[in-house]
PDB file of C-alpha atoms in Angstrom:
ATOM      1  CA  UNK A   1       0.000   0.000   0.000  1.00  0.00           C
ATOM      2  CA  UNK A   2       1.337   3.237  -1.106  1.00  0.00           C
ATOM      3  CA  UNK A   3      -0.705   5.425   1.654  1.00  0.00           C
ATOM      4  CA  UNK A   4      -1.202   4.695   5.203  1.00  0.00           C
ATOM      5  CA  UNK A   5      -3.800   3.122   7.735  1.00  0.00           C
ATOM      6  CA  UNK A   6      -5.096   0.250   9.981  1.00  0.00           C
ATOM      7  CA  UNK A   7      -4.693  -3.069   9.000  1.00  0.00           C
ATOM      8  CA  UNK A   8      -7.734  -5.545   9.038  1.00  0.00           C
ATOM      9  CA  UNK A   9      -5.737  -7.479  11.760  1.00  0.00           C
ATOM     10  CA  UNK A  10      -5.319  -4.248  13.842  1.00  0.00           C
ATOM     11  CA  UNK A  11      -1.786  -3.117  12.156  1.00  0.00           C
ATOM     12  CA  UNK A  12      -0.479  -0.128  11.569  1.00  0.00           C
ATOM     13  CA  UNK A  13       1.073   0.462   8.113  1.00  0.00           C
ATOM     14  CA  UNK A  14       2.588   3.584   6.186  1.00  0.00           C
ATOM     15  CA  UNK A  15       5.583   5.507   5.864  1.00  0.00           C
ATOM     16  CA  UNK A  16       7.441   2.844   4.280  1.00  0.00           C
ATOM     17  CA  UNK A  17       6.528   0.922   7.870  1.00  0.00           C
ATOM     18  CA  UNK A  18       4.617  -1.895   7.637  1.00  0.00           C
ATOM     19  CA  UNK A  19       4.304  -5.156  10.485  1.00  0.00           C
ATOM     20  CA  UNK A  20       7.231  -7.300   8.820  1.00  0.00           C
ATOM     21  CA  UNK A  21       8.360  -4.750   6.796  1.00  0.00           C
ATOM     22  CA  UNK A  22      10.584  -1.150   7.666  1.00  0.00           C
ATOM     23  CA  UNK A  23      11.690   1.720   5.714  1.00  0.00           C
ATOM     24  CA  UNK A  24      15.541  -0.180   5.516  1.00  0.00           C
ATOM     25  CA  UNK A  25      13.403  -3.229   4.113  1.00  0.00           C
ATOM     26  CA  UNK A  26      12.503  -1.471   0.658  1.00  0.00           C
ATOM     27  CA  UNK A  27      14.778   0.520  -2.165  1.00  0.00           C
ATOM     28  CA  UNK A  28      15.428   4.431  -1.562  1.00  0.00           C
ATOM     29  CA  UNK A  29      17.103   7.360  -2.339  1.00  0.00           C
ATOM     30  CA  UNK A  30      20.446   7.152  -1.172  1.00  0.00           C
ATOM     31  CA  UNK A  31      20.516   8.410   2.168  1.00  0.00           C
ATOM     32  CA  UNK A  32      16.963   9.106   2.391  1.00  0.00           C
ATOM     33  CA  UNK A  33      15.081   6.034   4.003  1.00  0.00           C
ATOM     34  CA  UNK A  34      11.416   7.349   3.558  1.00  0.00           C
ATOM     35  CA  UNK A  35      11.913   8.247  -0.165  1.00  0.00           C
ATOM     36  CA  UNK A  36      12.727   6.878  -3.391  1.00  0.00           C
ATOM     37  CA  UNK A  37      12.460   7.182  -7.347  1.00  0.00           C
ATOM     38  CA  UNK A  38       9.479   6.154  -9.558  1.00  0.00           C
ATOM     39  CA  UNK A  39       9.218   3.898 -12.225  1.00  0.00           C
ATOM     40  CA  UNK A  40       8.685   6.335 -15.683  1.00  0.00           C
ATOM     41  CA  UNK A  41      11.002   5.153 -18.488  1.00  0.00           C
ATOM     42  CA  UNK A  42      10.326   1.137 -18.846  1.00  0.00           C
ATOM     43  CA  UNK A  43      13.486   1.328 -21.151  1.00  0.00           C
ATOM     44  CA  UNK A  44      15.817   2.131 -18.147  1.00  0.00           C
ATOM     45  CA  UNK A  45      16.451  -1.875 -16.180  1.00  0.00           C
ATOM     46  CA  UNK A  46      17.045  -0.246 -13.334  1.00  0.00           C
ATOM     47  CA  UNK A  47      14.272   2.099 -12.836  1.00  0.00           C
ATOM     48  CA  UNK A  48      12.238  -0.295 -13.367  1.00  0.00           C
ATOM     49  CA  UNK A  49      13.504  -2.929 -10.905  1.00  0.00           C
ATOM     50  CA  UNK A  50      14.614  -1.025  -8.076  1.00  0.00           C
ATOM     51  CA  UNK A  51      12.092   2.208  -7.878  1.00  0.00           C
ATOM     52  CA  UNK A  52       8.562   2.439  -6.680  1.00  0.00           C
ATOM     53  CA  UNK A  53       6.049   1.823  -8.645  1.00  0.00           C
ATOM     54  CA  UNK A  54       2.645   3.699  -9.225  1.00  0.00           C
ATOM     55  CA  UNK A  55       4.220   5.224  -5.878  1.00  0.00           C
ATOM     56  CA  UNK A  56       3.841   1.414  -4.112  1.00  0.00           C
ATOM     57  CA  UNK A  57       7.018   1.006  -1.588  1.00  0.00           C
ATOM     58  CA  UNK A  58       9.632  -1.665  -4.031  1.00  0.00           C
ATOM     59  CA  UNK A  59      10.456  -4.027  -1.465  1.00  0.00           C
ATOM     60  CA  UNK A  60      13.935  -5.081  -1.921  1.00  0.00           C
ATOM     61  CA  UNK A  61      14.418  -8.560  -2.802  1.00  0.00           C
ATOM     62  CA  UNK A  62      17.888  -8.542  -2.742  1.00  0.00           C
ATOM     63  CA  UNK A  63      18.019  -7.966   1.297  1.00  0.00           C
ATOM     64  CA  UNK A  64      18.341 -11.133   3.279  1.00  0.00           C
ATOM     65  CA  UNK A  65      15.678  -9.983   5.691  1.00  0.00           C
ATOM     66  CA  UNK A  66      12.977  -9.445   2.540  1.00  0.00           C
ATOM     67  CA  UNK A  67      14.431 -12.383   1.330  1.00  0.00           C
ATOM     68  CA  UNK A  68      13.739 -14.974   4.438  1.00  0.00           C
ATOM     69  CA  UNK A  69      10.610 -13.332   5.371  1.00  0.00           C
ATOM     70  CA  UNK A  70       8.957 -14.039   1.526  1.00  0.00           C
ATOM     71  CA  UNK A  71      10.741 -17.398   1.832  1.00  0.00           C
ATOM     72  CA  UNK A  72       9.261 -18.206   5.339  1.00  0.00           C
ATOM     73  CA  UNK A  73       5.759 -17.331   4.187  1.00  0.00           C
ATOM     74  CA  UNK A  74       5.390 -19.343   0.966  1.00  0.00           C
ATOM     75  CA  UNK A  75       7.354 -22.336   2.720  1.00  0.00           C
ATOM     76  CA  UNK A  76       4.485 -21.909   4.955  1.00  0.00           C
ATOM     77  CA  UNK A  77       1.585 -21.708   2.173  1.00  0.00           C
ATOM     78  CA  UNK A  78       3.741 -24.780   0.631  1.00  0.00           C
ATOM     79  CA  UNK A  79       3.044 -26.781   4.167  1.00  0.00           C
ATOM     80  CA  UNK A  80      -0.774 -25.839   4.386  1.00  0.00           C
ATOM     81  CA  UNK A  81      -0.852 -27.564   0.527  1.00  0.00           C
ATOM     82  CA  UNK A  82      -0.443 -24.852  -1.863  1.00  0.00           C
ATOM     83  CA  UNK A  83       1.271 -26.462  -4.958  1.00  0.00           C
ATOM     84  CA  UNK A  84       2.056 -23.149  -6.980  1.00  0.00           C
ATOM     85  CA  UNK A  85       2.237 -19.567  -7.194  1.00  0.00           C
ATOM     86  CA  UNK A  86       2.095 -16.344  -9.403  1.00  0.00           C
ATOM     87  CA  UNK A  87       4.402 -13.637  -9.081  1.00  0.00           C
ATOM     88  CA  UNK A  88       2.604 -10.399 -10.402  1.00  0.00           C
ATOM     89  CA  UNK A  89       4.946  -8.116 -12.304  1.00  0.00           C
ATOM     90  CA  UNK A  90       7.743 -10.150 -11.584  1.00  0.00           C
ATOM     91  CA  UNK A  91      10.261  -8.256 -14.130  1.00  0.00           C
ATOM     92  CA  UNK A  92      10.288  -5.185 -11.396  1.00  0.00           C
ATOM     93  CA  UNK A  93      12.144  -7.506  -9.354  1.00  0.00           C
ATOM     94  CA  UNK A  94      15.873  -8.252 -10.613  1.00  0.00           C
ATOM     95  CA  UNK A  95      15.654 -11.964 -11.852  1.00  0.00           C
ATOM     96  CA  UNK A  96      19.034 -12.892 -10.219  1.00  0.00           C
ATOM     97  CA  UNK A  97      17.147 -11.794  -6.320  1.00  0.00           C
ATOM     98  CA  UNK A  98      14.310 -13.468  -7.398  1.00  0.00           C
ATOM     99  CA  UNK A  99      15.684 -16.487  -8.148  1.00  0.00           C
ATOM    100  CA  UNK A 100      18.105 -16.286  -4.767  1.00  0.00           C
ATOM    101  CA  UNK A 101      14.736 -15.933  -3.194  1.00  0.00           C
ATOM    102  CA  UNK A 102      13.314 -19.117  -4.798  1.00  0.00           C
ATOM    103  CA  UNK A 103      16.308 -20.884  -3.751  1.00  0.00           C
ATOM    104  CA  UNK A 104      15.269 -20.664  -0.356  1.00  0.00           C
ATOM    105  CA  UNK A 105      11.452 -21.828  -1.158  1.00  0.00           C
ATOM    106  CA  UNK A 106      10.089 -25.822  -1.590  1.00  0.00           C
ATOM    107  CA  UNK A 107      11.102 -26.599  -4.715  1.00  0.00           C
ATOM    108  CA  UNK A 108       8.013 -28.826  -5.427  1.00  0.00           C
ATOM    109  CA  UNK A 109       6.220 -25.382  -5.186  1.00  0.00           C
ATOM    110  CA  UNK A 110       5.265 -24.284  -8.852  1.00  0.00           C
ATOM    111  CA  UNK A 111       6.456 -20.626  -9.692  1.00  0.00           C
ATOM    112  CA  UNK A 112       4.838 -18.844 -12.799  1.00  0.00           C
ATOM    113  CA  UNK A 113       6.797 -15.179 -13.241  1.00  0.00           C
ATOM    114  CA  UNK A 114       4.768 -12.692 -15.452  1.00  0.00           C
ATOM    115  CA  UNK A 115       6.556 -10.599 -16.984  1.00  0.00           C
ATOM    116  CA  UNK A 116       5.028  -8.942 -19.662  1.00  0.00           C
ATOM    117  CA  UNK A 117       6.976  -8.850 -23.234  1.00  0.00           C
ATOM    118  CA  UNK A 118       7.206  -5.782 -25.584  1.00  0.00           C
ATOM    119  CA  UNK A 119       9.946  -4.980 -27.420  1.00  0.00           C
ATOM    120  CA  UNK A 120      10.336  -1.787 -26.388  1.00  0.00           C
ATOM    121  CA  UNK A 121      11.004  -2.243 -22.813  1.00  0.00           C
ATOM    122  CA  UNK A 122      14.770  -3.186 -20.406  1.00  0.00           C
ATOM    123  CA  UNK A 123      13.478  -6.654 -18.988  1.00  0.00           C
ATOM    124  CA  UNK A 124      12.577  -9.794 -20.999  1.00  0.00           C
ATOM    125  CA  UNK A 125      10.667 -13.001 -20.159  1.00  0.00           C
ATOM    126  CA  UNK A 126      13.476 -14.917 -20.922  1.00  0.00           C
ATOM    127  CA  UNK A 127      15.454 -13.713 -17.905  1.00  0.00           C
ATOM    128  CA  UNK A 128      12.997 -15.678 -15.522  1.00  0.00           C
ATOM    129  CA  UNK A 129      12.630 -18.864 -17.471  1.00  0.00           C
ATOM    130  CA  UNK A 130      15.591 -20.882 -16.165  1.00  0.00           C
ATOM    131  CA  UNK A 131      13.521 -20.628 -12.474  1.00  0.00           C
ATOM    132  CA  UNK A 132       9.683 -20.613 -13.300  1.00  0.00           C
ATOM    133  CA  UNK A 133       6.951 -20.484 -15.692  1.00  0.00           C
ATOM    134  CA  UNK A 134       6.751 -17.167 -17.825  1.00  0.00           C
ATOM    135  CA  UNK A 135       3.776 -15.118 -19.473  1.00  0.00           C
TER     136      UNK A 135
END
């Protein structure tokens, strides 16, 4: 969530603060913790993978503490008998986190990445397909 408010479970959330989530947990302006760029030029890799979008906190995947927390949780929906999941606009996450991520995650788990495809953009599908299913 991009503003800020109460949680259905009673949480507090906004600010780049959020119950498993703080400011050092997402990508920002150097120096600046409660800031950061925003996605507007889907030709530039980086912007696209490491700044907010639609002004949506980019939680970075590349921290260990993002990492084990996302890891934890579908490990956990993997337990209760989930067999797969999607990863919505998986190309604004660098594929090489994403896959360090999945490393960490039951392998019997099915992954499908989509990552939209146009020619005239920085990130292709073909960067996720070694470690899941692509659009």
């Amino acid at each position: 969530a991009g503003g800020s408010g109460l949680g259905v479970g009673g949480s507090r959330y906004g600010n780049r603060s959020f119950p498993l989530f703080g400011p050092s947990d997402f990508h920002h302006d150097e120096d600046q913790l409660l800031s950061n760029c925003i996605v507007k030029d889907y030709t530039n890799k980086h912007e696209v993978q490491y700044c907010d979008l639609m002004q949506l906190p980019d939680l970075c995947t590349g921290c260990e503490h993002v990492q084990a927390t996302i890891a934890t949780y579908l490990n956990r929906l993997a337990s209760l008998g989930v067999t797969g999941i999607r990863i919505d606009a998986a190309k604004h996450q660098d594929a090489a986190e994403l896959y360090e991520l999945l490393r960490r995650v039951d392998g019997r788990l099915w992954r499908f990445s989509e990552v939209i495809d146009s020619d005239r953009e920085a990130v292709y599908p073909e960067e996720y397909s070694t470690f899941s299913a692509v659009t």
